[in-house]
Short mmCIF file of C-alpha atoms and ligand atoms in Angstrom, two decimals:
data_model
loop_
_atom_site.label_atom_id
_atom_site.label_comp_id
_atom_site.label_asym_id
_atom_site.label_seq_id
_atom_site.Cartn_x
_atom_site.Cartn_y
_atom_site.Cartn_z
CA VAL F 1 -20.36 13.26 22.63
CA LYS F 2 -18.79 14.24 25.92
CA GLU F 3 -18.31 10.58 26.78
CA ALA F 4 -16.53 10.10 23.46
CA VAL F 5 -13.97 12.71 24.47
CA GLU F 6 -13.56 11.35 27.96
CA GLU F 7 -13.21 7.80 26.68
CA ARG F 8 -9.95 8.92 25.11
CA GLY F 9 -8.54 8.82 28.65
CA PRO F 10 -6.99 11.52 30.80
CA ALA F 11 -5.20 13.26 27.89
CA GLY F 12 -8.43 13.65 25.89
CA GLY F 13 -10.47 14.56 28.99
CA GLN F 14 -7.94 17.13 30.14
CA LEU F 15 -7.67 18.67 26.70
CA ALA F 16 -11.46 18.87 26.42
CA LYS F 17 -11.57 20.88 29.66
CA GLU F 18 -8.76 23.12 28.42
CA TYR F 19 -10.64 23.57 25.12
CA THR F 20 -13.82 24.64 26.88
CA SER F 21 -11.93 27.04 29.14
CA ALA F 22 -9.97 28.62 26.25
CA MET F 23 -13.10 28.96 24.14
CA LYS F 24 -14.95 30.54 27.05
CA ASP F 25 -12.11 33.05 27.33
CA TYR F 26 -12.26 33.82 23.60
CA LEU F 27 -16.05 34.22 23.65
CA ALA F 28 -15.80 36.61 26.58
CA ARG F 29 -12.81 38.73 25.52
CA GLY F 30 -11.73 37.77 22.01
CA GLY F 31 -8.08 38.44 21.20
CA GLU F 32 -5.03 36.65 19.85
CA THR F 33 -3.94 35.07 23.13
CA ALA F 34 -7.09 32.97 23.48
CA LEU F 35 -6.92 32.00 19.81
CA GLN F 36 -3.30 31.00 20.28
CA ARG F 37 -4.41 28.70 23.13
CA GLY F 38 -6.88 27.09 20.70
CA TYR F 39 -4.09 26.54 18.19
CA GLU F 40 -1.89 25.00 20.89
CA ILE F 41 -4.66 22.61 22.02
CA GLY F 42 -5.03 21.38 18.41
CA ARG F 43 -1.29 20.87 18.11
CA VAL F 44 -1.10 18.87 21.35
CA ALA F 45 -4.20 16.84 20.40
CA LEU F 46 -2.67 15.92 17.03
CA ALA F 47 0.62 14.91 18.65
CA ALA F 48 -1.31 12.79 21.19
CA GLY F 49 -2.97 10.88 18.33
CA LEU F 50 -6.45 12.40 18.66
CA GLY F 51 -8.37 12.61 15.39
CA VAL F 52 -10.57 15.25 13.77
CA LEU F 53 -13.64 13.50 15.18
CA ASP F 54 -12.24 13.89 18.68
CA MET F 55 -11.75 17.60 18.00
CA ALA F 56 -15.34 17.87 16.73
CA ALA F 57 -16.51 16.14 19.90
CA MET F 58 -14.50 18.57 22.07
CA HIS F 59 -15.97 21.52 20.20
CA SER F 60 -19.48 20.22 20.52
CA SER F 61 -19.03 19.55 24.22
CA ALA F 62 -17.65 23.08 24.76
CA LEU F 63 -20.61 24.57 22.86
CA ARG F 64 -23.01 22.57 24.97
CA SER F 65 -21.65 24.01 28.16
CA LEU F 66 -21.22 27.60 26.88
CA LEU F 67 -24.37 28.16 24.81
CA PRO F 68 -26.96 28.29 27.62
CA ARG F 69 -25.46 31.57 28.98
CA ALA F 70 -25.35 33.06 25.50
CA LEU F 71 -28.98 32.09 25.04
CA GLU F 72 -29.92 33.72 28.29
CA ARG F 73 -28.26 36.97 27.17
CA GLY F 74 -29.73 36.73 23.66
CA GLU F 75 -26.21 36.82 22.11
CA ILE F 76 -26.46 33.68 20.10
CA ALA F 77 -25.27 34.90 16.63
CA PRO F 78 -21.96 36.60 17.71
CA VAL F 79 -21.18 33.72 20.07
CA LEU F 80 -21.62 31.15 17.31
CA LYS F 81 -19.42 33.24 15.01
CA ALA F 82 -16.65 33.50 17.61
CA ALA F 83 -16.95 29.78 18.43
CA ALA F 84 -16.50 28.98 14.73
CA GLU F 85 -13.36 31.16 14.61
CA PHE F 86 -11.96 29.43 17.66
CA CYS F 87 -12.74 26.01 16.18
CA THR F 88 -11.02 26.88 12.88
CA GLU F 89 -7.91 28.01 14.75
CA SER F 90 -7.83 24.83 16.85
CA LEU F 91 -7.90 22.77 13.62
CA SER F 92 -4.92 24.57 11.99
CA ALA F 93 -2.44 21.86 12.94
CA TYR F 94 -4.75 19.25 11.37
CA GLU F 95 -4.98 21.30 8.18
CA VAL F 96 -1.18 21.46 7.92
CA ALA F 97 -0.89 17.71 8.58
CA HIS F 98 -3.55 17.01 5.98
CA ARG F 99 -1.74 19.07 3.36
CA GLY F 100 1.47 17.19 4.15
CA PHE F 101 -0.39 13.91 3.79
CA ARG F 102 -1.69 14.89 0.34
CA GLU F 103 1.79 15.87 -0.80
CA THR F 104 3.23 12.59 0.47
CA LYS F 105 0.53 10.67 -1.36
CA THR F 106 1.32 12.47 -4.60
CA ALA F 107 5.02 11.75 -4.11
CA LEU F 108 4.30 8.07 -3.44
CA ARG F 109 2.23 7.90 -6.62
CA GLN F 110 5.09 9.38 -8.61
CA ILE F 111 7.56 6.95 -7.03
CA ASN F 112 5.31 4.06 -8.02
CA GLU F 113 5.21 5.27 -11.62
CA MET F 114 8.97 5.66 -11.60
CA LEU F 115 9.39 2.15 -10.18
CA GLU F 116 7.19 0.80 -12.97
CA GLN F 117 9.41 2.45 -15.61
CA GLU F 118 12.50 1.26 -13.79
CA SER F 119 11.37 -2.35 -13.60
CA LYS F 120 10.58 -2.20 -17.32
CA ARG F 121 14.12 -0.97 -17.97
CA ILE F 122 15.73 -3.60 -15.71
CA ALA F 123 13.57 -6.35 -17.20
CA HIS F 124 14.67 -5.45 -20.72
CA ALA F 125 18.32 -5.08 -19.75
CA LEU F 126 18.30 -8.40 -17.89
CA HIS F 127 16.58 -10.14 -20.75
CA ASP F 128 18.56 -8.72 -23.65
CA GLU F 129 22.02 -8.34 -22.16
CA SER F 130 22.12 -11.61 -20.27
CA GLY F 131 20.73 -13.32 -23.38
CA GLN F 132 23.50 -11.90 -25.56
CA LEU F 133 26.26 -12.66 -23.07
CA LEU F 134 25.11 -16.23 -22.58
CA ALA F 135 24.87 -16.75 -26.34
CA ALA F 136 28.51 -15.63 -26.61
CA VAL F 137 29.49 -18.08 -23.84
CA HIS F 138 27.76 -20.92 -25.70
CA ILE F 139 29.72 -20.15 -28.86
CA ALA F 140 33.01 -19.94 -26.96
CA LEU F 141 32.31 -23.28 -25.24
CA ALA F 142 31.47 -24.94 -28.55
CA GLU F 143 34.80 -23.74 -29.99
CA VAL F 144 36.78 -25.04 -27.01
CA ALA F 145 34.93 -28.35 -27.21
CA LEU F 146 36.30 -28.94 -30.72
CA ASP F 147 39.83 -29.36 -29.27
CA LEU F 148 38.78 -31.69 -26.45
CA SER F 149 38.75 -35.43 -26.08
CA PRO F 150 35.29 -37.11 -26.35
CA ALA F 151 35.18 -37.60 -22.53
CA LEU F 152 35.79 -33.91 -21.87
CA GLN F 153 33.32 -32.98 -24.61
CA GLY F 154 30.66 -34.82 -22.56
CA ARG F 155 31.53 -32.70 -19.51
CA MET F 156 31.36 -29.57 -21.64
CA GLN F 157 27.89 -30.67 -22.75
CA GLN F 158 26.80 -30.78 -19.10
CA ILE F 159 28.10 -27.24 -18.55
CA SER F 160 26.11 -26.09 -21.57
CA GLU F 161 22.98 -27.64 -20.10
CA LEU F 162 23.53 -25.81 -16.81
CA LEU F 163 23.98 -22.56 -18.69
CA ARG F 164 20.73 -23.14 -20.52
CA GLU F 165 18.99 -23.50 -17.16
CA VAL F 166 20.53 -20.23 -15.96
CA GLU F 167 19.30 -18.63 -19.16
CA GLU F 168 15.80 -19.96 -18.66
CA GLN F 169 15.65 -18.71 -15.04
CA LEU F 170 16.91 -15.23 -16.02
CA ARG F 171 14.38 -15.08 -18.82
CA ARG F 172 11.61 -16.07 -16.43
CA ILE F 173 12.61 -13.52 -13.78
CA SER F 174 12.85 -10.73 -16.36
CA HIS F 175 9.37 -11.60 -17.64
CA GLU F 176 7.93 -11.60 -14.13
CA LEU F 177 9.56 -8.24 -13.42
CA ARG F 178 7.65 -6.57 -16.22
CA PRO F 179 5.70 -9.22 -18.06
CA THR F 180 5.17 -8.56 -21.74
CA ILE F 181 2.40 -11.17 -21.35
CA LEU F 182 0.55 -8.58 -19.25
CA ASP F 183 0.57 -6.12 -22.15
CA ASP F 184 0.00 -8.76 -24.83
CA LEU F 185 -2.45 -11.22 -23.25
CA GLY F 186 -3.79 -9.59 -20.09
CA LEU F 187 -3.98 -10.18 -16.37
CA VAL F 188 -4.97 -13.82 -15.99
CA PRO F 189 -2.23 -15.27 -18.26
CA ALA F 190 0.37 -12.96 -16.66
CA VAL F 191 -0.68 -13.99 -13.13
CA ARG F 192 -0.65 -17.64 -14.20
CA PHE F 193 2.94 -17.26 -15.46
CA LEU F 194 3.88 -15.54 -12.19
CA THR F 195 2.28 -18.15 -9.92
CA GLN F 196 3.98 -20.98 -11.84
CA GLY F 197 7.40 -19.33 -11.41
CA VAL F 198 6.96 -18.51 -7.71
CA SER F 199 5.54 -21.96 -6.99
CA GLN F 200 8.51 -23.63 -8.66
CA ARG F 201 11.20 -21.46 -7.09
CA LYS F 202 9.74 -21.43 -3.55
CA GLY F 203 8.31 -24.96 -3.50
CA LEU F 204 4.78 -23.74 -2.66
CA ALA F 205 1.40 -24.97 -3.86
CA ILE F 206 -0.32 -22.03 -5.53
CA GLU F 207 -3.89 -22.38 -6.75
CA LEU F 208 -5.20 -19.85 -9.23
CA GLU F 209 -8.88 -19.29 -9.97
CA GLY F 210 -9.16 -16.65 -12.65
CA THR F 211 -12.28 -15.67 -14.54
CA LEU F 212 -12.16 -12.25 -16.12
CA LYS F 213 -14.22 -11.17 -19.11
CA GLY F 214 -11.70 -9.82 -21.57
CA ARG F 215 -9.16 -7.07 -20.99
CA LEU F 216 -9.10 -4.36 -18.31
CA PRO F 217 -7.65 -0.85 -18.60
CA PRO F 218 -3.80 -1.10 -18.64
CA LEU F 219 -3.26 0.84 -15.40
CA MET F 220 -5.73 -1.40 -13.61
CA GLU F 221 -4.04 -4.55 -14.95
CA THR F 222 -0.64 -3.29 -13.78
CA ALA F 223 -1.94 -2.34 -10.31
CA LEU F 224 -3.62 -5.73 -9.85
CA TYR F 225 -0.58 -7.63 -11.14
CA ARG F 226 1.69 -5.76 -8.69
CA ALA F 227 -0.73 -6.48 -5.83
CA VAL F 228 -0.70 -10.22 -6.58
CA GLN F 229 3.09 -10.15 -6.98
CA GLU F 230 3.65 -8.44 -3.61
CA GLY F 231 1.03 -10.67 -1.95
CA LEU F 232 2.85 -13.77 -3.23
CA ASN F 233 6.28 -12.40 -2.27
CA ASN F 234 5.09 -11.60 1.24
CA ALA F 235 3.44 -14.99 1.68
CA ALA F 236 6.61 -16.72 0.49
CA ARG F 237 8.95 -14.55 2.60
CA HIS F 238 7.07 -14.02 5.85
CA SER F 239 4.30 -16.56 6.33
CA GLY F 240 5.78 -20.06 6.14
CA ALA F 241 2.59 -21.01 4.23
CA LYS F 242 2.19 -24.31 2.40
CA THR F 243 -0.64 -23.24 0.14
CA ILE F 244 -1.57 -19.93 -1.44
CA ARG F 245 -4.86 -19.25 -3.22
CA VAL F 246 -5.10 -16.48 -5.80
CA ARG F 247 -8.55 -15.47 -7.01
CA LEU F 248 -9.44 -13.06 -9.83
CA GLU F 249 -13.13 -12.44 -10.45
CA GLN F 250 -15.31 -9.91 -12.12
CA ASP F 251 -18.96 -8.91 -11.72
CA ALA F 252 -20.92 -6.15 -13.41
CA GLN F 253 -19.47 -3.46 -11.14
CA ALA F 254 -15.97 -4.46 -10.15
CA VAL F 255 -12.93 -6.69 -10.36
CA ILE F 256 -12.15 -8.60 -7.19
CA CYS F 257 -8.75 -10.05 -6.51
CA SER F 258 -7.48 -11.89 -3.48
CA VAL F 259 -4.30 -13.62 -2.35
CA ARG F 260 -4.78 -15.85 0.67
CA ASP F 261 -2.17 -17.93 2.47
CA ASP F 262 -2.38 -20.49 5.26
CA GLY F 263 0.73 -19.22 7.05
CA THR F 264 1.52 -17.54 10.37
CA GLY F 265 -0.49 -14.35 9.87
CA PHE F 266 0.40 -11.08 11.64
CA ASP F 267 -1.12 -8.22 13.60
CA VAL F 268 -2.27 -5.81 10.88
CA SER F 269 -3.26 -2.91 13.14
CA SER F 270 0.13 -2.83 14.83
CA PHE F 271 1.83 -2.81 11.41
CA PHE F 272 -0.17 0.12 10.04
CA GLY F 273 -0.07 1.98 13.36
CA LYS F 274 3.68 1.51 13.70
CA GLN F 275 5.98 4.46 13.11
CA GLY F 276 9.49 4.42 11.74
CA GLN F 277 11.13 1.77 9.64
CA LYS F 278 8.87 -0.72 7.99
CA GLY F 279 8.47 -2.43 4.63
CA LEU F 280 7.07 -0.60 1.64
CA GLY F 281 5.25 -3.54 0.05
CA LEU F 282 1.81 -3.19 1.64
CA ILE F 283 1.87 0.60 1.58
CA GLY F 284 2.94 0.76 -2.07
CA MET F 285 0.38 -1.85 -3.03
CA ARG F 286 -2.45 0.06 -1.32
CA GLU F 287 -1.39 3.27 -3.04
CA ARG F 288 -1.35 1.62 -6.50
CA ILE F 289 -4.83 0.20 -5.94
CA GLU F 290 -6.21 3.51 -4.65
CA ALA F 291 -4.68 5.28 -7.68
CA VAL F 292 -7.04 3.27 -9.92
CA GLY F 293 -10.03 3.94 -7.62
CA GLY F 294 -9.92 0.63 -5.73
CA ILE F 295 -9.83 -0.48 -2.11
CA LEU F 296 -7.28 -2.84 -0.60
CA GLN F 297 -7.83 -4.67 2.67
CA VAL F 298 -5.30 -6.72 4.58
CA LEU F 299 -7.07 -9.36 6.65
CA SER F 300 -4.80 -11.21 9.03
CA ALA F 301 -4.22 -12.18 12.63
CA PRO F 302 -1.46 -14.21 14.27
CA GLY F 303 -2.06 -17.90 13.58
CA GLN F 304 -4.86 -17.22 11.07
CA GLY F 305 -3.09 -16.79 7.74
CA THR F 306 -3.30 -13.65 5.64
CA GLU F 307 -5.62 -12.45 2.90
CA ILE F 308 -5.03 -9.48 0.65
CA HIS F 309 -8.43 -8.48 -0.68
CA VAL F 310 -8.75 -5.95 -3.49
CA ARG F 311 -11.84 -4.50 -5.14
CA VAL F 312 -11.55 -2.14 -8.08
CA PRO F 313 -14.79 -0.68 -9.49
CA LEU F 314 -14.95 -0.92 -13.28
CA GLY F 315 -16.41 2.55 -13.78
CA ALA F 316 -13.55 4.21 -11.87
N1 LIG K 1 1.46 -12.98 4.13
C1 LIG K 1 2.05 -12.56 5.26
N2 LIG K 1 2.23 -13.41 6.30
C2 LIG K 1 2.82 -12.99 7.45
N3 LIG K 1 3.30 -11.74 7.66
C3 LIG K 1 3.15 -10.85 6.66
C4 LIG K 1 2.52 -11.20 5.40
N4 LIG K 1 2.50 -10.10 4.63
C5 LIG K 1 3.09 -9.12 5.33
N5 LIG K 1 3.48 -9.55 6.55
C6 LIG K 1 4.11 -8.74 7.61
O1 LIG K 1 3.89 -7.39 7.32
C7 LIG K 1 5.12 -6.71 7.20
C8 LIG K 1 5.01 -5.65 6.13
O2 LIG K 1 4.95 -6.20 4.83
P1 LIG K 1 5.47 -5.31 3.62
O3 LIG K 1 5.25 -6.05 2.36
O4 LIG K 1 4.84 -3.96 3.73
O5 LIG K 1 7.01 -5.14 3.93
P2 LIG K 1 8.21 -6.21 3.80
O6 LIG K 1 7.72 -7.40 3.02
O7 LIG K 1 8.74 -6.45 5.16
O8 LIG K 1 9.28 -5.40 2.98
P3 LIG K 1 9.23 -4.99 1.42
O9 LIG K 1 7.90 -5.43 0.88
O10 LIG K 1 9.36 -3.50 1.44
O11 LIG K 1 10.37 -5.67 0.79
C9 LIG K 1 6.15 -7.78 6.92
O12 LIG K 1 7.42 -7.40 7.34
C10 LIG K 1 5.60 -8.95 7.70
O13 LIG K 1 5.97 -8.85 9.04
MG1 LIG K 2 6.75 -7.13 1.16
#
């Protein structure tokens, strides 16, 4: 245990010594000042990136060096009680951080729900309003065409064709944004529609293997659809991949979903460890999957491609 603390380098080693000394002081004299030192050690440890396990190791190491004297004096019960008080105080900063983390997680969950509503709204607006506007343009063009020479009517025809393509693309994008197929037919058809669209627009080969037995709970279908969507977007935007494989499978216990590309890959630990500005895709995707009781792993390394691997237990 002691080695574990010292392995953390000089900061961890130094703090462990300080912890033992402050606890010794508290055991001998009690009082707020010694407790305050314990609080301060916890705060510094948290800021230095030490975890709760490191704190437990420090505590255990301090106990190991302070208990023999207590044993000799036969004072074991009050010493253990005071050591527990000191330990609790030293963990205060972790408790506050943990509470903040839970609040952030709740907020992120609410933002995800809001985003889902918002994409539904945008999808409908895009679909209905662009559809109506384009229909009006078609009618106006047809009226103008009546007054034109046959040659110009041919040109007008070409413009109408282009407009129809625009219409088709807008329709497709609005369906991908919040696919009614997902509600009506389920995950595999919705993912198939999505992969066809992305493959066509980005010029990528996307293979889909999907074998699910019937429908899944709606929240689970949405979370998995969003994970595949973000996985495909990331592969198309960041990886330079040629081929992407999407797999959806189900066994008795869980649904398994993966998106794997043969692109550049990236250093996952440095992304998740990084502070400050970074994308929200992977974080949001993990939160959505955890909200339905699942686990999301990002497996990648520079030069090795990337795999998003999701497992959602069916009983969750
Ligand atoms: N398939 C991938 N191939 C290579 N790099 C990737 C892949 N997926 C993610 N990354 C890297 O991880 C980073 C974080 O991805 P994330 O989806 O969280 O954010 P983003 O795509 O940059 O922005 P956002 O999703 O918020 O629009 C990316 O910026 C990119 O550097
Ligand atoms: Mg992204």
